[in-house]
Short mmCIF file of C-alpha atoms in Angstrom, two decimals:
data_model
loop_
_atom_site.label_atom_id
_atom_site.label_comp_id
_atom_site.label_asym_id
_atom_site.label_seq_id
_atom_site.Cartn_x
_atom_site.Cartn_y
_atom_site.Cartn_z
CA MET F 10 67.47 40.44 11.10
CA VAL F 11 63.89 40.94 9.58
CA HIS F 12 61.82 43.35 11.67
CA TRP F 13 57.57 42.19 11.62
CA THR F 14 55.16 44.02 12.99
CA ALA F 15 52.37 42.65 15.26
CA GLU F 16 49.73 43.55 12.08
CA GLU F 17 51.82 41.79 9.83
CA LYS F 18 52.48 39.01 11.70
CA GLN F 19 49.36 38.35 12.27
CA LEU F 20 47.70 38.73 8.48
CA ILE F 21 50.69 36.40 7.69
CA ALA F 22 49.37 33.95 9.96
CA SER F 23 45.73 33.59 9.12
CA VAL F 24 46.49 33.51 5.52
CA TRP F 25 48.55 31.07 6.15
CA GLY F 26 46.16 29.19 8.75
CA LYS F 27 43.27 29.03 5.91
CA VAL F 28 45.12 27.77 3.33
CA SER F 29 46.06 24.30 1.28
CA VAL F 30 49.47 23.57 0.89
CA GLU F 31 49.03 21.19 -0.99
CA GLU F 32 46.62 22.72 -3.33
CA CYS F 33 48.34 26.26 -3.41
CA GLY F 34 51.69 24.87 -3.50
CA ALA F 35 50.91 22.53 -6.61
CA GLU F 36 48.48 25.36 -7.75
CA ALA F 37 51.86 28.30 -7.72
CA LEU F 38 54.26 25.57 -9.03
CA ALA F 39 52.54 23.99 -12.13
CA ARG F 40 51.99 28.85 -13.08
CA LEU F 41 55.73 29.12 -12.20
CA LEU F 42 56.38 26.40 -15.35
CA ILE F 43 53.51 27.54 -17.33
CA VAL F 44 54.25 31.80 -16.87
CA TYR F 45 58.23 31.45 -17.43
CA PRO F 46 58.45 28.41 -19.41
CA TRP F 47 62.14 28.53 -18.81
CA THR F 48 62.83 27.47 -15.71
CA GLN F 49 61.13 24.12 -16.65
CA ARG F 50 64.49 24.31 -17.29
CA PHE F 51 65.12 22.58 -13.61
CA PHE F 52 62.41 19.83 -13.83
CA SER F 53 63.60 18.16 -17.27
CA ASN F 54 62.90 14.72 -15.30
CA PHE F 55 59.09 15.40 -14.60
CA GLY F 56 57.99 14.28 -17.90
CA ASN F 57 55.32 16.22 -19.29
CA LEU F 58 55.12 19.68 -19.50
CA SER F 59 54.20 19.83 -23.14
CA SER F 60 51.04 22.01 -22.36
CA PRO F 61 49.91 24.51 -19.53
CA THR F 62 47.18 20.90 -19.33
CA ALA F 63 49.80 18.72 -18.40
CA ILE F 64 51.48 20.76 -16.59
CA ILE F 65 48.63 21.25 -14.31
CA GLY F 66 48.06 17.88 -14.58
CA ASN F 67 51.36 16.31 -13.45
CA PRO F 68 51.67 14.37 -10.49
CA LYS F 69 54.97 15.54 -10.29
CA VAL F 70 54.77 19.06 -10.30
CA ARG F 71 51.59 18.34 -7.84
CA ALA F 72 54.37 16.62 -5.46
CA HIS F 73 56.55 18.74 -5.79
CA GLY F 74 54.47 21.84 -6.07
CA LYS F 75 53.74 20.23 -2.11
CA LYS F 76 56.88 19.61 -0.38
CA VAL F 77 57.90 23.44 -1.64
CA LEU F 78 54.96 24.79 0.07
CA THR F 79 55.43 23.18 2.67
CA SER F 80 58.86 24.38 3.41
CA PHE F 81 57.91 27.25 2.75
CA GLY F 82 55.74 27.14 5.84
CA GLU F 83 58.48 26.52 8.16
CA ALA F 84 58.88 30.17 7.09
CA VAL F 85 55.67 31.57 8.14
CA LYS F 86 57.12 29.34 11.45
CA ASN F 87 60.31 31.09 12.02
CA LEU F 88 59.36 34.31 10.83
CA ASP F 89 62.24 35.80 13.21
CA ASN F 90 65.55 33.64 11.77
CA ILE F 91 64.44 32.75 7.95
CA LYS F 92 68.02 33.08 6.63
CA GLY F 93 68.89 30.74 9.44
CA THR F 94 65.86 28.45 8.68
CA TYR F 95 67.10 28.36 5.29
CA SER F 96 70.54 27.65 5.22
CA LYS F 97 71.01 24.26 4.15
CA LEU F 98 68.75 24.84 1.28
CA SER F 99 69.78 28.05 -0.13
CA GLU F 100 73.58 25.51 -0.18
CA LEU F 101 71.57 23.41 -1.19
CA HIS F 102 70.03 25.29 -4.60
CA CYS F 103 73.47 26.78 -5.15
CA GLU F 104 75.68 24.00 -4.89
CA LYS F 105 73.28 20.91 -6.34
CA LEU F 106 69.99 22.32 -8.15
CA HIS F 107 72.12 25.37 -9.94
CA VAL F 108 68.86 27.81 -9.74
CA ASP F 109 69.09 31.11 -10.21
CA PRO F 110 68.16 33.24 -7.24
CA GLU F 111 65.81 35.18 -9.83
CA ASN F 112 63.86 32.56 -9.65
CA PHE F 113 62.73 32.56 -6.23
CA ARG F 114 61.39 36.22 -6.85
CA LEU F 115 59.13 35.04 -10.13
CA LEU F 116 57.29 32.67 -7.85
CA GLY F 117 57.47 34.25 -4.31
CA ASP F 118 54.73 36.91 -6.77
CA ILE F 119 53.31 33.86 -8.16
CA LEU F 120 52.30 32.10 -4.67
CA VAL F 121 51.04 36.05 -4.18
CA ILE F 122 48.95 36.03 -7.01
CA VAL F 123 47.62 32.25 -6.42
CA LEU F 124 46.36 33.71 -3.09
CA ALA F 125 44.65 36.78 -4.03
CA ALA F 126 43.18 34.54 -6.21
CA HIS F 127 42.15 31.81 -3.19
CA PHE F 128 40.88 35.13 -1.12
CA GLY F 129 39.65 37.65 -3.64
CA ARG F 130 38.75 40.89 -1.12
CA ASP F 131 39.75 39.32 1.97
CA PHE F 132 43.74 39.59 0.10
CA THR F 133 43.57 43.39 1.07
CA PRO F 134 46.44 45.87 0.53
CA ALA F 135 47.61 44.92 3.45
CA CYS F 136 47.66 41.37 3.65
CA GLN F 137 49.41 41.76 0.30
CA PHE F 138 51.99 44.13 1.79
CA ALA F 139 53.27 41.70 4.38
CA TRP F 140 52.59 38.54 1.95
CA GLN F 141 55.35 40.35 -1.14
CA LYS F 142 57.26 41.87 1.66
CA LEU F 143 57.53 37.45 3.13
CA VAL F 144 58.10 36.19 -0.01
CA GLY F 145 60.82 38.69 -0.74
CA VAL F 146 62.70 38.07 2.52
CA VAL F 147 62.15 34.05 2.00
CA ALA F 148 63.83 35.10 -1.52
CA HIS F 149 66.69 36.86 -0.65
CA ALA F 150 67.48 33.83 2.47
CA LEU F 151 67.69 31.58 -0.61
CA ALA F 152 70.23 33.29 -2.11
CA HIS F 153 72.30 34.26 1.27
CA LYS F 154 74.96 30.76 1.28
CA TYR F 155 75.63 31.11 -2.71
CA HIS F 156 79.13 31.91 -3.63
CA MET D 4 55.90 36.82 -28.10
CA LEU D 5 52.12 37.68 -27.78
CA THR D 6 50.67 34.83 -29.90
CA GLY D 7 46.89 34.67 -31.44
CA GLU D 8 45.49 32.91 -28.04
CA ASP D 9 47.46 35.00 -25.02
CA LYS D 10 45.55 38.43 -27.38
CA LYS D 11 42.15 36.59 -26.71
CA LEU D 12 42.71 35.94 -23.68
CA ILE D 13 43.65 39.04 -22.41
CA GLN D 14 40.86 41.22 -24.28
CA GLN D 15 37.98 38.42 -22.95
CA VAL D 16 40.00 39.57 -19.38
CA TRP D 17 39.99 42.75 -20.24
CA GLY D 18 36.60 42.82 -21.27
CA LYS D 19 35.27 40.99 -17.91
CA LEU D 20 35.99 43.93 -15.60
CA GLY D 21 32.28 45.68 -16.97
CA GLY D 22 32.97 49.23 -16.31
CA ALA D 23 35.29 48.85 -13.53
CA GLU D 24 38.83 49.59 -14.90
CA GLU D 25 38.98 53.08 -13.58
CA GLU D 26 38.42 51.20 -10.27
CA VAL D 27 41.01 48.34 -10.73
CA GLY D 28 43.39 51.50 -12.25
CA ALA D 29 42.37 53.30 -8.92
CA GLU D 30 43.82 50.13 -6.57
CA ALA D 31 46.32 48.56 -8.67
CA LEU D 32 48.07 52.03 -8.50
CA TRP D 33 47.24 52.21 -4.32
CA ARG D 34 48.88 48.37 -3.77
CA MET D 35 51.74 48.84 -5.94
CA PHE D 36 52.46 52.71 -3.58
CA HIS D 37 51.62 50.14 -0.04
CA SER D 38 53.10 47.06 -0.89
CA TYR D 39 56.96 49.33 -3.04
CA PRO D 40 57.34 52.16 -0.89
CA PRO D 41 59.96 53.03 -3.50
CA THR D 42 57.19 54.01 -6.40
CA LYS D 43 55.85 56.62 -4.06
CA THR D 44 59.04 58.57 -4.91
CA TYR D 45 57.77 59.52 -8.37
CA PHE D 46 54.51 61.36 -7.04
CA PRO D 47 55.97 63.60 -4.07
CA HIS D 48 53.37 66.14 -5.49
CA PHE D 49 50.42 63.70 -5.02
CA ASP D 50 47.95 62.92 -2.19
CA LEU D 51 48.80 59.68 -2.03
CA SER D 52 46.70 58.51 1.16
CA GLN D 53 44.00 55.85 0.16
CA GLY D 54 41.14 56.78 -2.00
CA SER D 55 42.88 59.98 -2.71
CA ASP D 56 40.78 61.55 -6.00
CA GLN D 57 44.63 61.96 -7.90
CA ILE D 58 45.53 58.30 -6.91
CA ARG D 59 41.73 58.06 -8.79
CA GLY D 60 42.64 59.45 -12.13
CA HIS D 61 46.44 58.72 -12.18
CA GLY D 62 45.07 55.36 -11.86
CA LYS D 63 42.22 55.78 -14.52
CA LYS D 64 44.55 57.43 -16.79
CA VAL D 65 46.88 54.40 -16.53
CA VAL D 66 43.94 51.95 -16.88
CA ALA D 67 42.96 54.38 -20.01
CA ALA D 68 46.19 53.59 -21.28
CA LEU D 69 45.97 50.10 -21.20
CA GLY D 70 43.33 49.38 -22.39
CA ASN D 71 44.68 51.53 -25.49
CA ALA D 72 46.77 49.23 -25.81
CA ILE D 73 45.10 46.39 -25.18
CA LYS D 74 42.61 47.52 -28.68
CA ASN D 75 46.03 47.95 -30.42
CA LEU D 76 48.10 44.78 -29.31
CA ASP D 77 49.41 43.55 -32.98
CA ASN D 78 51.56 47.76 -33.07
CA LEU D 79 52.07 48.56 -29.38
CA SER D 80 55.27 50.57 -30.12
CA GLN D 81 52.90 53.23 -31.81
CA ALA D 82 49.71 52.79 -29.96
CA LEU D 83 52.04 53.82 -27.08
CA SER D 84 54.43 55.76 -28.74
CA GLU D 85 53.37 59.29 -27.18
CA LEU D 86 54.14 57.23 -23.73
CA SER D 87 57.86 55.95 -24.20
CA ASN D 88 58.53 60.00 -25.42
CA LEU D 89 57.04 60.63 -22.13
CA HIS D 90 58.39 58.09 -19.67
CA ALA D 91 62.16 58.24 -21.60
CA TYR D 92 62.85 61.95 -21.50
CA ASN D 93 60.11 63.82 -19.32
CA LEU D 94 59.16 61.81 -16.41
CA ARG D 95 62.21 59.47 -16.36
CA VAL D 96 61.03 56.37 -14.26
CA ASP D 97 63.23 54.14 -13.12
CA PRO D 98 63.66 51.35 -16.07
CA PRO D 99 59.99 50.22 -17.37
CA ARG D 100 60.73 47.11 -16.45
CA PHE D 101 61.45 47.36 -12.43
CA SER D 102 58.66 49.71 -12.05
CA LEU D 103 56.48 48.03 -14.78
CA GLN D 104 56.97 44.93 -12.72
CA PHE D 105 55.88 46.53 -10.07
CA LEU D 106 52.88 47.66 -11.20
CA SER D 107 52.29 44.35 -12.55
CA GLN D 108 52.42 42.07 -10.48
CA CYS D 109 49.75 44.41 -8.48
CA LEU D 110 47.62 45.14 -11.10
CA GLN D 111 47.62 41.15 -11.72
CA VAL D 112 46.58 40.45 -8.02
CA VAL D 113 43.54 43.04 -8.63
CA LEU D 114 42.43 40.90 -11.38
CA ALA D 115 43.32 37.70 -9.22
CA THR D 116 40.97 38.99 -5.97
CA ARG D 117 38.28 40.04 -8.88
CA LEU D 118 38.61 36.88 -11.47
CA GLY D 119 39.37 34.40 -8.63
CA LYS D 120 39.22 31.16 -10.29
CA GLU D 121 39.16 33.23 -14.23
CA TYR D 122 42.51 34.70 -13.45
CA THR D 123 43.61 31.56 -15.18
CA PRO D 124 47.27 30.22 -15.25
CA GLU D 125 46.90 30.99 -19.00
CA VAL D 126 45.42 33.86 -18.42
CA HIS D 127 47.92 34.85 -16.20
CA SER D 128 50.56 33.94 -18.77
CA ALA D 129 48.92 35.85 -21.43
CA VAL D 130 48.68 39.47 -19.02
CA ASP D 131 51.82 38.58 -17.25
CA LYS D 132 53.59 39.10 -21.41
CA PHE D 133 51.25 42.25 -22.21
CA MET D 134 52.64 43.82 -19.64
CA SER D 135 56.48 42.71 -20.09
CA ALA D 136 55.30 43.57 -23.85
CA VAL D 137 54.09 46.77 -22.84
CA ALA D 138 57.16 48.02 -20.63
CA ALA D 139 59.65 47.06 -23.22
CA VAL D 140 57.75 49.93 -25.54
CA LEU D 141 58.04 52.06 -22.77
CA ALA D 142 61.80 51.72 -22.30
CA GLU D 143 62.67 51.71 -25.57
CA LYS D 144 63.66 55.39 -26.14
CA TYR D 145 65.55 55.36 -22.56
CA ARG D 146 68.90 56.02 -24.54
#
């Protein structure tokens, strides 16, 4: 089980409280597809992903980004049992979606950068630490059921 | 591969730092030590407390090297040749593609906090590619 200090929990909650799940989710997923274009392999039915502009404006990307970050919220609500929270999703990503877990780390790092751009100086080193830890734990949990 | 557009964006973004390069370097290092404690193992001889002179000094060095690389985007191998030797034979930092990824992440976080919306997906992509290219050159001579 992961140990979270009171400060880490507070930093995570306070950032999350100010996040627009829809905007940040869309932004993070779009950036994943732009910065690491090979990740587009999982989204061949999303339509036009031919340029950064197309990706950012793509409604399927926006919708899926929102879905992904909404799910991330479950981790924030269940910091003490992230593995359990993502057990089914982990199986799904392995058995149905066939996603290399390395992609979870990539998305996690991108989410941190999106938060940094959004919060500016308020995204302090302590904040970054808590969030890098969280995205790492989420990535680990999503990879946990792979076989 | 860095496209012409990538190179332009990288130079632009670096230009926007307007003299704050040293602070950016120090902050990136501090964030890296804070978020990825294993990176501290390479600096047992440093005072690693926040704001230490050594972190500032080293941040300045790192940023100067990156600045030099940015001026020589068409020939990174040559521009970073000395540093490549240093990392391979003296410093032997865990192959840069691991450690530099942490520095790259933290540098990007610092840039993002300072540039906000101006740290667009296109700029983000260009900087990420640049840092990957730097890491690849630094790792060239490892074995």
